[in-house]
Amino acid sequence: VPELPEVETVRRGLNSVTRDRMITGIEIFLPRSIAAPTPTEFSQHLQGKTFGQWHRRGKYLLVQLQPSVGKQVAPSGGWLGVHLRMSGQLLWVKATDPIHKHTRVRFCCADGQDLRFIDQRTFGKLWWIPPKTDPAQVMAGLAILGPEPFSDEFSLDYLMQALARRQRPIKTALLDQAVIAGLGNIYADEALFLSGIHPTTSCAQLSRENVRSLHHSIQTVLETALQEGGTTFSSFLNIVGVNGNYGRAAWVYGRKGQPCRHCGTPIESMRLGGRSAHFCPQCQT
DNA sequence: TTGCTGCCCTGAAAGC
DNA sequence: TGCTTTCAGGGCAGCA
């Protein structure tokens, strides 16, 4: 499940391989993977465009498009937006590689390479954003995103006020992309464990020390995952299909019934806001 | 305004 | 063994 560290790893990989590559053809195998505009218009607008710089905002990827190499007339070819959701991958492969069963969209590039969007559960989406248009107008989720966890905007004071007087469980708030952009279920559970906070704790009940610790834990857990190339716990594949080394084991995520690595108490799991929450009943209060 | 539920979907795992 | 049910989850619409 790609969260911020995984999406950032994809972004870095794409920046190193797609730069200045022209899209010579597009094949859409699953039309509903295209969120906007229509699949036909999507193909027409991307055809002949050249990849520029890839950006990340939360779990969204955005790449600037240039009309084509050499043409100096139009300054922009708009943007391509991507959200991988649950199972989406962007793979950079040879054009001659067999088309995998779950391939949803194929971008044929110059020099015999393909950028392929592969997505087993089909929740992932692609957008084309016209030139001179704010991507947030087309990609609704972008407009409501809270601060990036490594930005100055994500300060202790910010987190204090974002959680103040809110009654909902802290775990639910951490998954709210309007509170903080990029956290998903795995890193939210891990951050709460590192801070010793029970996932059902009401936001309003958290002390300043709790929030200070949580602020630090969020950055720590994301930073650690980033250093491992976003492959810390999940089955995530980078853009050339290489899985990580599972170098670091999760404290609580996916460990229901197994002994806590700190105190040995069996890890518990519960439903919270439609998501699973894993925690140590001894270490997290 | 706030926050909760259900839905989208596929395949693996658990249950019977 | 083989069929059925449950579970996983990010974002969004709809509702209380």
PDB file of C-alpha atoms (C1' of nucleotides) in Angstrom:
ATOM      1  CA  VAL A   1       0.000   0.000   0.000  1.00  0.00           C
ATOM      2  CA  PRO A   2       1.822   3.107  -1.181  1.00  0.00           C
ATOM      3  CA  GLU A   3       1.999   5.882   1.410  1.00  0.00           C
ATOM      4  CA  LEU A   4       4.192   8.970   1.377  1.00  0.00           C
ATOM      5  CA  PRO A   5       7.581   7.164   1.476  1.00  0.00           C
ATOM      6  CA  GLU A   6       6.584   4.783  -1.308  1.00  0.00           C
ATOM      7  CA  VAL A   7       5.120   7.531  -3.493  1.00  0.00           C
ATOM      8  CA  GLU A   8       8.205   9.677  -2.931  1.00  0.00           C
ATOM      9  CA  THR A   9      10.398   6.733  -3.953  1.00  0.00           C
ATOM     10  CA  VAL A  10       8.380   6.362  -7.146  1.00  0.00           C
ATOM     11  CA  ARG A  11       8.720  10.097  -7.801  1.00  0.00           C
ATOM     12  CA  ARG A  12      12.509   9.981  -7.508  1.00  0.00           C
ATOM     13  CA  GLY A  13      12.717   6.957  -9.764  1.00  0.00           C
ATOM     14  CA  LEU A  14      10.527   8.501 -12.424  1.00  0.00           C
ATOM     15  CA  ASN A  15      12.499  11.735 -12.377  1.00  0.00           C
ATOM     16  CA  SER A  16      15.630   9.831 -13.236  1.00  0.00           C
ATOM     17  CA  VAL A  17      14.205   7.818 -16.140  1.00  0.00           C
ATOM     18  CA  THR A  18      11.343   9.689 -17.839  1.00  0.00           C
ATOM     19  CA  ARG A  19      12.967  13.116 -18.102  1.00  0.00           C
ATOM     20  CA  ASP A  20      12.596  14.569 -21.604  1.00  0.00           C
ATOM     21  CA  ARG A  21      11.094  11.335 -22.922  1.00  0.00           C
ATOM     22  CA  MET A  22       8.322  11.777 -25.457  1.00  0.00           C
ATOM     23  CA  ILE A  23       5.079   9.822 -25.211  1.00  0.00           C
ATOM     24  CA  THR A  24       4.670   8.326 -28.659  1.00  0.00           C
ATOM     25  CA  GLY A  25       1.527   6.320 -27.969  1.00  0.00           C
ATOM     26  CA  ILE A  26      -1.016   5.454 -25.299  1.00  0.00           C
ATOM     27  CA  GLU A  27      -3.053   2.326 -24.702  1.00  0.00           C
ATOM     28  CA  ILE A  28      -5.873   2.346 -22.159  1.00  0.00           C
ATOM     29  CA  PHE A  29      -6.886  -1.149 -21.086  1.00  0.00           C
ATOM     30  CA  LEU A  30      -9.244  -0.029 -18.297  1.00  0.00           C
ATOM     31  CA  PRO A  31     -11.109   3.203 -19.174  1.00  0.00           C
ATOM     32  CA  ARG A  32     -12.245   3.921 -15.610  1.00  0.00           C
ATOM     33  CA  SER A  33      -8.628   4.314 -14.526  1.00  0.00           C
ATOM     34  CA  ILE A  34      -8.859   7.685 -16.280  1.00  0.00           C
ATOM     35  CA  ALA A  35     -10.514  10.140 -13.894  1.00  0.00           C
ATOM     36  CA  ALA A  36     -10.439  13.152 -16.240  1.00  0.00           C
ATOM     37  CA  PRO A  37     -11.050  14.091 -18.979  1.00  0.00           C
ATOM     38  CA  THR A  38     -12.566  11.248 -21.053  1.00  0.00           C
ATOM     39  CA  PRO A  39     -10.228   8.376 -21.958  1.00  0.00           C
ATOM     40  CA  THR A  40     -10.244   9.505 -25.596  1.00  0.00           C
ATOM     41  CA  GLU A  41      -9.343  13.097 -24.720  1.00  0.00           C
ATOM     42  CA  PHE A  42      -6.745  11.848 -22.244  1.00  0.00           C
ATOM     43  CA  SER A  43      -5.004   9.919 -25.027  1.00  0.00           C
ATOM     44  CA  GLN A  44      -5.228  12.810 -27.472  1.00  0.00           C
ATOM     45  CA  HIS A  45      -3.755  15.329 -25.054  1.00  0.00           C
ATOM     46  CA  LEU A  46      -0.881  13.141 -23.839  1.00  0.00           C
ATOM     47  CA  GLN A  47       0.133  11.926 -27.272  1.00  0.00           C
ATOM     48  CA  GLY A  48       3.355  13.634 -28.352  1.00  0.00           C
ATOM     49  CA  LYS A  49       3.954  15.308 -24.995  1.00  0.00           C
ATOM     50  CA  THR A  50       7.277  15.083 -23.199  1.00  0.00           C
ATOM     51  CA  PHE A  51       7.797  14.299 -19.512  1.00  0.00           C
ATOM     52  CA  GLY A  52       9.235  17.074 -17.360  1.00  0.00           C
ATOM     53  CA  GLN A  53       9.713  17.192 -13.612  1.00  0.00           C
ATOM     54  CA  TRP A  54       7.726  14.846 -11.324  1.00  0.00           C
ATOM     55  CA  HIS A  55       6.274  16.329  -8.119  1.00  0.00           C
ATOM     56  CA  ARG A  56       4.588  14.770  -5.104  1.00  0.00           C
ATOM     57  CA  ARG A  57       1.850  16.219  -2.914  1.00  0.00           C
ATOM     58  CA  GLY A  58       0.624  13.850  -0.214  1.00  0.00           C
ATOM     59  CA  LYS A  59       0.138  10.572  -2.032  1.00  0.00           C
ATOM     60  CA  TYR A  60      -0.508  12.283  -5.368  1.00  0.00           C
ATOM     61  CA  LEU A  61       2.044  12.383  -8.182  1.00  0.00           C
ATOM     62  CA  LEU A  62       2.098  15.185 -10.750  1.00  0.00           C
ATOM     63  CA  VAL A  63       4.349  15.484 -13.761  1.00  0.00           C
ATOM     64  CA  GLN A  64       4.758  18.565 -15.860  1.00  0.00           C
ATOM     65  CA  LEU A  65       4.298  17.964 -19.583  1.00  0.00           C
ATOM     66  CA  GLN A  66       5.983  19.821 -22.397  1.00  0.00           C
ATOM     67  CA  PRO A  67       4.392  20.019 -25.841  1.00  0.00           C
ATOM     68  CA  SER A  68       7.352  18.217 -27.415  1.00  0.00           C
ATOM     69  CA  VAL A  69      11.093  18.521 -27.653  1.00  0.00           C
ATOM     70  CA  GLY A  70      12.084  21.306 -30.009  1.00  0.00           C
ATOM     71  CA  LYS A  71       8.769  23.104 -30.176  1.00  0.00           C
ATOM     72  CA  GLN A  72       9.187  26.511 -28.600  1.00  0.00           C
ATOM     73  CA  VAL A  73       5.698  27.863 -29.230  1.00  0.00           C
ATOM     74  CA  ALA A  74       3.500  26.598 -26.403  1.00  0.00           C
ATOM     75  CA  PRO A  75       5.105  26.752 -22.969  1.00  0.00           C
ATOM     76  CA  SER A  76       3.133  23.948 -21.369  1.00  0.00           C
ATOM     77  CA  GLY A  77       1.451  20.684 -22.187  1.00  0.00           C
ATOM     78  CA  GLY A  78      -0.429  20.641 -18.917  1.00  0.00           C
ATOM     79  CA  TRP A  79       0.040  18.020 -16.220  1.00  0.00           C
ATOM     80  CA  LEU A  80      -0.395  14.301 -15.744  1.00  0.00           C
ATOM     81  CA  GLY A  81      -1.704  13.430 -12.285  1.00  0.00           C
ATOM     82  CA  VAL A  82      -1.555   9.966 -10.693  1.00  0.00           C
ATOM     83  CA  HIS A  83      -2.922   8.430  -7.504  1.00  0.00           C
ATOM     84  CA  LEU A  84      -1.831   4.830  -6.878  1.00  0.00           C
ATOM     85  CA  ARG A  85      -4.469   4.177  -4.193  1.00  0.00           C
ATOM     86  CA  MET A  86      -4.317   0.597  -2.888  1.00  0.00           C
ATOM     87  CA  SER A  87      -2.430  -1.407  -5.438  1.00  0.00           C
ATOM     88  CA  GLY A  88      -1.269   0.937  -8.189  1.00  0.00           C
ATOM     89  CA  GLN A  89       2.268   0.798  -9.556  1.00  0.00           C
ATOM     90  CA  LEU A  90       4.149   2.738 -12.190  1.00  0.00           C
ATOM     91  CA  LEU A  91       6.703   0.517 -13.877  1.00  0.00           C
ATOM     92  CA  TRP A  92       9.407   1.521 -16.339  1.00  0.00           C
ATOM     93  CA  VAL A  93       9.893  -1.470 -18.629  1.00  0.00           C
ATOM     94  CA  LYS A  94      10.974  -2.350 -22.144  1.00  0.00           C
ATOM     95  CA  ALA A  95       8.194  -1.936 -24.691  1.00  0.00           C
ATOM     96  CA  THR A  96       8.669  -5.577 -25.650  1.00  0.00           C
ATOM     97  CA  ASP A  97       7.929  -6.859 -22.124  1.00  0.00           C
ATOM     98  CA  PRO A  98       4.699  -8.902 -22.000  1.00  0.00           C
ATOM     99  CA  ILE A  99       1.629  -6.935 -20.900  1.00  0.00           C
ATOM    100  CA  HIS A 100       0.889  -8.010 -17.347  1.00  0.00           C
ATOM    101  CA  LYS A 101      -2.693  -9.050 -16.522  1.00  0.00           C
ATOM    102  CA  HIS A 102      -3.323  -5.985 -14.348  1.00  0.00           C
ATOM    103  CA  THR A 103      -1.885  -3.402 -16.731  1.00  0.00           C
ATOM    104  CA  ARG A 104      -4.463  -0.601 -16.975  1.00  0.00           C
ATOM    105  CA  VAL A 105      -2.670   2.095 -18.990  1.00  0.00           C
ATOM    106  CA  ARG A 106       0.436   1.987 -21.143  1.00  0.00           C
ATOM    107  CA  PHE A 107       2.520   4.998 -22.176  1.00  0.00           C
ATOM    108  CA  CYS A 108       4.787   4.083 -25.070  1.00  0.00           C
ATOM    109  CA  CYS A 109       7.871   6.270 -24.956  1.00  0.00           C
ATOM    110  CA  ALA A 110      10.679   7.004 -27.325  1.00  0.00           C
ATOM    111  CA  ASP A 111      13.625   4.567 -27.394  1.00  0.00           C
ATOM    112  CA  GLY A 112      11.549   1.443 -26.891  1.00  0.00           C
ATOM    113  CA  GLN A 113      10.571   2.006 -23.250  1.00  0.00           C
ATOM    114  CA  ASP A 114       7.107   1.898 -21.664  1.00  0.00           C
ATOM    115  CA  LEU A 115       5.744   3.553 -18.572  1.00  0.00           C
ATOM    116  CA  ARG A 116       3.000   1.194 -17.400  1.00  0.00           C
ATOM    117  CA  PHE A 117       0.267   1.771 -14.859  1.00  0.00           C
ATOM    118  CA  ILE A 118      -0.474  -1.583 -13.223  1.00  0.00           C
ATOM    119  CA  ASP A 119      -3.240  -1.795 -10.650  1.00  0.00           C
ATOM    120  CA  GLN A 120      -4.738  -5.033  -9.400  1.00  0.00           C
ATOM    121  CA  ARG A 121      -7.610  -3.541  -7.391  1.00  0.00           C
ATOM    122  CA  THR A 122      -8.357  -0.840  -9.943  1.00  0.00           C
ATOM    123  CA  PHE A 123      -8.806   2.006  -7.432  1.00  0.00           C
ATOM    124  CA  GLY A 124      -5.919   4.031  -8.860  1.00  0.00           C
ATOM    125  CA  LYS A 125      -6.639   7.080 -11.026  1.00  0.00           C
ATOM    126  CA  LEU A 126      -4.957   9.159 -13.728  1.00  0.00           C
ATOM    127  CA  TRP A 127      -5.815  12.751 -14.671  1.00  0.00           C
ATOM    128  CA  TRP A 128      -4.801  15.108 -17.427  1.00  0.00           C
ATOM    129  CA  ILE A 129      -4.823  18.764 -16.375  1.00  0.00           C
ATOM    130  CA  PRO A 130      -4.939  21.370 -19.157  1.00  0.00           C
ATOM    131  CA  PRO A 131      -2.295  24.132 -19.385  1.00  0.00           C
ATOM    132  CA  LYS A 132      -2.874  27.217 -17.205  1.00  0.00           C
ATOM    133  CA  THR A 133      -5.167  25.194 -14.947  1.00  0.00           C
ATOM    134  CA  ASP A 134      -4.568  24.637 -11.254  1.00  0.00           C
ATOM    135  CA  PRO A 135      -4.336  20.841 -10.815  1.00  0.00           C
ATOM    136  CA  ALA A 136      -6.415  21.179  -7.621  1.00  0.00           C
ATOM    137  CA  GLN A 137      -9.375  22.279  -9.756  1.00  0.00           C
ATOM    138  CA  VAL A 138      -9.322  18.945 -11.582  1.00  0.00           C
ATOM    139  CA  MET A 139      -8.005  16.637  -8.860  1.00  0.00           C
ATOM    140  CA  ALA A 140     -10.442  17.362  -6.039  1.00  0.00           C
ATOM    141  CA  GLY A 141      -8.404  15.592  -3.377  1.00  0.00           C
ATOM    142  CA  LEU A 142      -5.449  17.935  -3.891  1.00  0.00           C
ATOM    143  CA  ALA A 143      -7.438  20.967  -2.806  1.00  0.00           C
ATOM    144  CA  ILE A 144      -8.098  19.750   0.723  1.00  0.00           C
ATOM    145  CA  LEU A 145      -4.662  18.377   1.582  1.00  0.00           C
ATOM    146  CA  GLY A 146      -3.070  19.447   4.838  1.00  0.00           C
ATOM    147  CA  PRO A 147       0.629  20.227   5.244  1.00  0.00           C
ATOM    148  CA  GLU A 148       3.439  17.960   4.122  1.00  0.00           C
ATOM    149  CA  PRO A 149       4.930  16.215   7.170  1.00  0.00           C
ATOM    150  CA  PHE A 150       8.446  17.502   6.414  1.00  0.00           C
ATOM    151  CA  SER A 151       7.417  21.084   5.709  1.00  0.00           C
ATOM    152  CA  ASP A 152       7.808  24.063   8.041  1.00  0.00           C
ATOM    153  CA  GLU A 153       4.040  24.357   7.984  1.00  0.00           C
ATOM    154  CA  PHE A 154       3.790  21.042   9.839  1.00  0.00           C
ATOM    155  CA  SER A 155       4.904  22.511  13.134  1.00  0.00           C
ATOM    156  CA  LEU A 156       4.085  21.390  16.651  1.00  0.00           C
ATOM    157  CA  ASP A 157       1.783  24.388  16.989  1.00  0.00           C
ATOM    158  CA  TYR A 158       0.011  23.457  13.785  1.00  0.00           C
ATOM    159  CA  LEU A 159      -0.594  19.896  14.974  1.00  0.00           C
ATOM    160  CA  MET A 160      -1.764  21.151  18.383  1.00  0.00           C
ATOM    161  CA  GLN A 161      -4.388  23.414  16.861  1.00  0.00           C
ATOM    162  CA  ALA A 162      -5.435  20.853  14.224  1.00  0.00           C
ATOM    163  CA  LEU A 163      -6.233  18.339  16.970  1.00  0.00           C
ATOM    164  CA  ALA A 164      -7.535  20.743  19.609  1.00  0.00           C
ATOM    165  CA  ARG A 165     -11.140  20.325  20.700  1.00  0.00           C
ATOM    166  CA  ARG A 166     -11.724  17.489  18.215  1.00  0.00           C
ATOM    167  CA  GLN A 167     -13.543  14.498  19.654  1.00  0.00           C
ATOM    168  CA  ARG A 168     -12.631  11.852  17.117  1.00  0.00           C
ATOM    169  CA  PRO A 169      -9.997   9.156  17.766  1.00  0.00           C
ATOM    170  CA  ILE A 170      -6.412  10.229  17.058  1.00  0.00           C
ATOM    171  CA  LYS A 171      -5.957   7.319  14.635  1.00  0.00           C
ATOM    172  CA  THR A 172      -8.839   8.602  12.500  1.00  0.00           C
ATOM    173  CA  ALA A 173      -7.368  12.118  12.530  1.00  0.00           C
ATOM    174  CA  LEU A 174      -3.956  10.843  11.377  1.00  0.00           C
ATOM    175  CA  LEU A 175      -5.558   9.204   8.351  1.00  0.00           C
ATOM    176  CA  ASP A 176      -7.385  12.448   7.477  1.00  0.00           C
ATOM    177  CA  GLN A 177      -5.387  13.912   4.583  1.00  0.00           C
ATOM    178  CA  ALA A 178      -6.672  17.385   5.501  1.00  0.00           C
ATOM    179  CA  VAL A 179      -4.833  17.152   8.837  1.00  0.00           C
ATOM    180  CA  ILE A 180      -1.570  15.802   7.430  1.00  0.00           C
ATOM    181  CA  ALA A 181      -0.848  14.797   3.850  1.00  0.00           C
ATOM    182  CA  GLY A 182       0.598  11.383   3.078  1.00  0.00           C
ATOM    183  CA  LEU A 183       0.055   9.209   6.145  1.00  0.00           C
ATOM    184  CA  GLY A 184      -1.698   5.887   5.579  1.00  0.00           C
ATOM    185  CA  ASN A 185      -2.755   3.023   7.791  1.00  0.00           C
ATOM    186  CA  ILE A 186       0.673   1.439   8.256  1.00  0.00           C
ATOM    187  CA  TYR A 187       2.640   4.515   9.292  1.00  0.00           C
ATOM    188  CA  ALA A 188      -0.244   5.900  11.362  1.00  0.00           C
ATOM    189  CA  ASP A 189      -0.284   2.717  13.463  1.00  0.00           C
ATOM    190  CA  GLU A 190       3.507   2.719  13.749  1.00  0.00           C
ATOM    191  CA  ALA A 191       3.683   6.394  14.758  1.00  0.00           C
ATOM    192  CA  LEU A 192       1.067   5.872  17.485  1.00  0.00           C
ATOM    193  CA  PHE A 193       3.021   2.919  18.862  1.00  0.00           C
ATOM    194  CA  LEU A 194       6.271   4.910  18.923  1.00  0.00           C
ATOM    195  CA  SER A 195       4.499   7.599  20.938  1.00  0.00           C
ATOM    196  CA  GLY A 196       2.746   5.162  23.269  1.00  0.00           C
ATOM    197  CA  ILE A 197      -0.667   6.547  22.372  1.00  0.00           C
ATOM    198  CA  HIS A 198      -3.721   4.290  22.151  1.00  0.00           C
ATOM    199  CA  PRO A 199      -5.455   4.711  18.744  1.00  0.00           C
ATOM    200  CA  THR A 200      -8.885   5.382  20.253  1.00  0.00           C
ATOM    201  CA  THR A 201      -7.674   8.324  22.347  1.00  0.00           C
ATOM    202  CA  SER A 202      -9.775  11.404  21.635  1.00  0.00           C
ATOM    203  CA  CYS A 203      -7.708  14.157  19.985  1.00  0.00           C
ATOM    204  CA  ALA A 204      -8.902  16.619  22.598  1.00  0.00           C
ATOM    205  CA  GLN A 205      -7.539  14.444  25.407  1.00  0.00           C
ATOM    206  CA  LEU A 206      -3.955  14.503  24.115  1.00  0.00           C
ATOM    207  CA  SER A 207      -1.507  16.496  26.228  1.00  0.00           C
ATOM    208  CA  ARG A 208       0.991  18.874  24.673  1.00  0.00           C
ATOM    209  CA  GLU A 209       3.652  16.248  25.458  1.00  0.00           C
ATOM    210  CA  ASN A 210       1.580  13.588  23.645  1.00  0.00           C
ATOM    211  CA  VAL A 211       1.312  15.785  20.564  1.00  0.00           C
ATOM    212  CA  ARG A 212       4.998  16.713  20.714  1.00  0.00           C
ATOM    213  CA  SER A 213       5.899  13.016  20.805  1.00  0.00           C
ATOM    214  CA  LEU A 214       3.469  12.174  18.006  1.00  0.00           C
ATOM    215  CA  HIS A 215       4.802  14.986  15.826  1.00  0.00           C
ATOM    216  CA  HIS A 216       8.289  13.557  16.257  1.00  0.00           C
ATOM    217  CA  SER A 217       7.177   9.931  15.719  1.00  0.00           C
ATOM    218  CA  ILE A 218       5.405  10.772  12.460  1.00  0.00           C
ATOM    219  CA  GLN A 219       8.567  12.317  11.050  1.00  0.00           C
ATOM    220  CA  THR A 220      10.734   9.484  12.367  1.00  0.00           C
ATOM    221  CA  VAL A 221       8.640   6.673  10.928  1.00  0.00           C
ATOM    222  CA  LEU A 222       8.364   8.368   7.531  1.00  0.00           C
ATOM    223  CA  GLU A 223      12.042   9.304   7.428  1.00  0.00           C
ATOM    224  CA  THR A 224      13.079   5.733   8.252  1.00  0.00           C
ATOM    225  CA  ALA A 225      10.853   4.335   5.516  1.00  0.00           C
ATOM    226  CA  LEU A 226      12.187   6.871   3.019  1.00  0.00           C
ATOM    227  CA  GLN A 227      15.759   5.851   3.778  1.00  0.00           C
ATOM    228  CA  GLU A 228      14.830   2.272   2.955  1.00  0.00           C
ATOM    229  CA  GLY A 229      13.404   3.327  -0.380  1.00  0.00           C
ATOM    230  CA  GLY A 230       9.811   3.094   0.777  1.00  0.00           C
ATOM    231  CA  THR A 231      10.052  -0.649   1.031  1.00  0.00           C
ATOM    232  CA  THR A 232      10.114  -0.995   4.784  1.00  0.00           C
ATOM    233  CA  PHE A 233       7.133  -3.255   5.456  1.00  0.00           C
ATOM    234  CA  SER A 234       4.925  -3.489   2.397  1.00  0.00           C
ATOM    235  CA  SER A 235       5.054  -5.500  -0.793  1.00  0.00           C
ATOM    236  CA  PHE A 236       5.652  -2.242  -2.634  1.00  0.00           C
ATOM    237  CA  LEU A 237       7.693  -2.395  -5.845  1.00  0.00           C
ATOM    238  CA  ASN A 238       9.814   0.474  -7.100  1.00  0.00           C
ATOM    239  CA  ILE A 239       9.577   1.596 -10.710  1.00  0.00           C
ATOM    240  CA  VAL A 240      11.789  -1.172 -12.024  1.00  0.00           C
ATOM    241  CA  GLY A 241       9.813  -3.789 -10.106  1.00  0.00           C
ATOM    242  CA  VAL A 242      12.351  -4.398  -7.364  1.00  0.00           C
ATOM    243  CA  ASN A 243      11.040  -5.136  -3.879  1.00  0.00           C
ATOM    244  CA  GLY A 244      12.833  -3.883  -0.823  1.00  0.00           C
ATOM    245  CA  ASN A 245      14.784  -5.860   1.704  1.00  0.00           C
ATOM    246  CA  TYR A 246      12.184  -5.799   4.463  1.00  0.00           C
ATOM    247  CA  GLY A 247      15.089  -4.519   6.506  1.00  0.00           C
ATOM    248  CA  ARG A 248      12.940  -3.297   9.321  1.00  0.00           C
ATOM    249  CA  ALA A 249       9.968  -5.065  10.871  1.00  0.00           C
ATOM    250  CA  ALA A 250       6.776  -3.299  11.892  1.00  0.00           C
ATOM    251  CA  TRP A 251       6.148  -2.730  15.586  1.00  0.00           C
ATOM    252  CA  VAL A 252       2.404  -3.311  15.403  1.00  0.00           C
ATOM    253  CA  TYR A 253       1.008  -3.139  11.856  1.00  0.00           C
ATOM    254  CA  GLY A 254      -0.204  -6.539  10.670  1.00  0.00           C
ATOM    255  CA  ARG A 255       1.017  -8.235  13.856  1.00  0.00           C
ATOM    256  CA  LYS A 256      -2.315  -9.103  15.502  1.00  0.00           C
ATOM    257  CA  GLY A 257      -1.827 -11.781  18.153  1.00  0.00           C
ATOM    258  CA  GLN A 258       1.959 -11.661  17.935  1.00  0.00           C
ATOM    259  CA  PRO A 259       4.006 -10.534  20.953  1.00  0.00           C
ATOM    260  CA  CYS A 260       4.824  -6.842  21.257  1.00  0.00           C
ATOM    261  CA  ARG A 261       8.503  -6.324  20.412  1.00  0.00           C
ATOM    262  CA  HIS A 262       8.804  -4.132  23.487  1.00  0.00           C
ATOM    263  CA  CYS A 263       6.836  -5.910  26.253  1.00  0.00           C
ATOM    264  CA  GLY A 264       5.663  -9.239  24.832  1.00  0.00           C
ATOM    265  CA  THR A 265       1.935  -8.543  25.259  1.00  0.00           C
ATOM    266  CA  PRO A 266      -0.070  -9.832  22.251  1.00  0.00           C
ATOM    267  CA  ILE A 267      -0.770  -7.080  19.693  1.00  0.00           C
ATOM    268  CA  GLU A 268      -4.469  -6.285  19.336  1.00  0.00           C
ATOM    269  CA  SER A 269      -6.459  -5.183  16.307  1.00  0.00           C
ATOM    270  CA  MET A 270      -9.736  -3.291  16.101  1.00  0.00           C
ATOM    271  CA  ARG A 271     -11.893  -1.463  13.541  1.00  0.00           C
ATOM    272  CA  LEU A 272     -11.707   2.313  13.702  1.00  0.00           C
ATOM    273  CA  GLY A 273     -13.358   4.523  11.122  1.00  0.00           C
ATOM    274  CA  GLY A 274     -13.620   1.599   8.733  1.00  0.00           C
ATOM    275  CA  ARG A 275      -9.901   0.801   9.034  1.00  0.00           C
ATOM    276  CA  SER A 276      -7.944  -1.715  11.037  1.00  0.00           C
ATOM    277  CA  ALA A 277      -5.947  -0.308  13.930  1.00  0.00           C
ATOM    278  CA  HIS A 278      -3.115  -2.347  15.442  1.00  0.00           C
ATOM    279  CA  PHE A 279      -1.738  -1.549  18.878  1.00  0.00           C
ATOM    280  CA  CYS A 280      -0.108  -2.907  22.017  1.00  0.00           C
ATOM    281  CA  PRO A 281      -2.628  -2.704  24.888  1.00  0.00           C
ATOM    282  CA  GLN A 282       0.249  -2.508  27.377  1.00  0.00           C
ATOM    283  CA  CYS A 283       2.530   0.066  25.715  1.00  0.00           C
ATOM    284  CA  GLN A 284      -0.201   2.309  24.301  1.00  0.00           C
ATOM    285  CA  THR A 285      -2.538   4.049  26.729  1.00  0.00           C
TER     286      THR A 285
ATOM    287  C1'  DT B   1     -19.411  21.874  11.026  1.00  0.00           C
ATOM    288  C1'  DT B   2     -18.151  17.389  12.248  1.00  0.00           C
ATOM    289  C1'  DG B   3     -17.621  12.772  11.734  1.00  0.00           C
ATOM    290  C1'  DC B   4     -19.356   8.409  10.421  1.00  0.00           C
ATOM    291  C1'  DT B   5     -20.781   4.623   6.934  1.00  0.00           C
ATOM    292  C1'  DG B   6     -20.750   2.384   2.659  1.00  0.00           C
ATOM    293  C1'  DC B   7     -18.922   1.848  -1.815  1.00  0.00           C
ATOM    294  C1'  DC B   8     -15.556   0.956  -5.416  1.00  0.00           C
ATOM    295  C1'  DC B   9     -12.498  -3.873  -6.595  1.00  0.00           C
ATOM    296  C1'  DT B  10      -9.628  -8.199  -6.753  1.00  0.00           C
ATOM    297  C1'  DG B  11      -7.414 -12.024  -4.798  1.00  0.00           C
ATOM    298  C1'  DA B  12      -5.741 -14.237  -0.718  1.00  0.00           C
ATOM    299  C1'  DA B  13      -7.043 -16.356   3.436  1.00  0.00           C
ATOM    300  C1'  DA B  14     -10.181 -18.127   6.595  1.00  0.00           C
ATOM    301  C1'  DG B  15     -14.424 -20.562   7.541  1.00  0.00           C
ATOM    302  C1'  DC B  16     -17.622 -24.271   6.885  1.00  0.00           C
TER     303       DC B  16
ATOM    304  C1'  DT C   1     -11.664 -31.285  -0.981  1.00  0.00           C
ATOM    305  C1'  DG C   2     -14.320 -27.494  -2.522  1.00  0.00           C
ATOM    306  C1'  DC C   3     -17.303 -23.888  -2.084  1.00  0.00           C
ATOM    307  C1'  DT C   4     -18.579 -19.494   0.413  1.00  0.00           C
ATOM    308  C1'  DT C   5     -17.502 -15.657   3.187  1.00  0.00           C
ATOM    309  C1'  DT C   6     -14.441 -12.336   4.994  1.00  0.00           C
ATOM    310  C1'  DC C   7     -10.841  -9.152   4.785  1.00  0.00           C
ATOM    311  C1'  DA C   8      -7.565  -5.578   3.042  1.00  0.00           C
ATOM    312  C1'  DG C   9      -7.877  -0.253   2.293  1.00  0.00           C
ATOM    313  C1'  DG C  10      -7.767   5.639   0.079  1.00  0.00           C
ATOM    314  C1'  DG C  11     -10.784   8.732  -1.166  1.00  0.00           C
ATOM    315  C1'  DC C  12     -15.244  10.324  -1.864  1.00  0.00           C
ATOM    316  C1'  DA C  13     -20.444  10.687  -1.756  1.00  0.00           C
ATOM    317  C1'  DG C  14     -24.099  10.767   1.172  1.00  0.00           C
ATOM    318  C1'  DC C  15     -26.159  11.244   5.507  1.00  0.00           C
ATOM    319  C1'  DA C  16     -27.078  12.146  10.600  1.00  0.00           C
TER     320       DA C  16
END
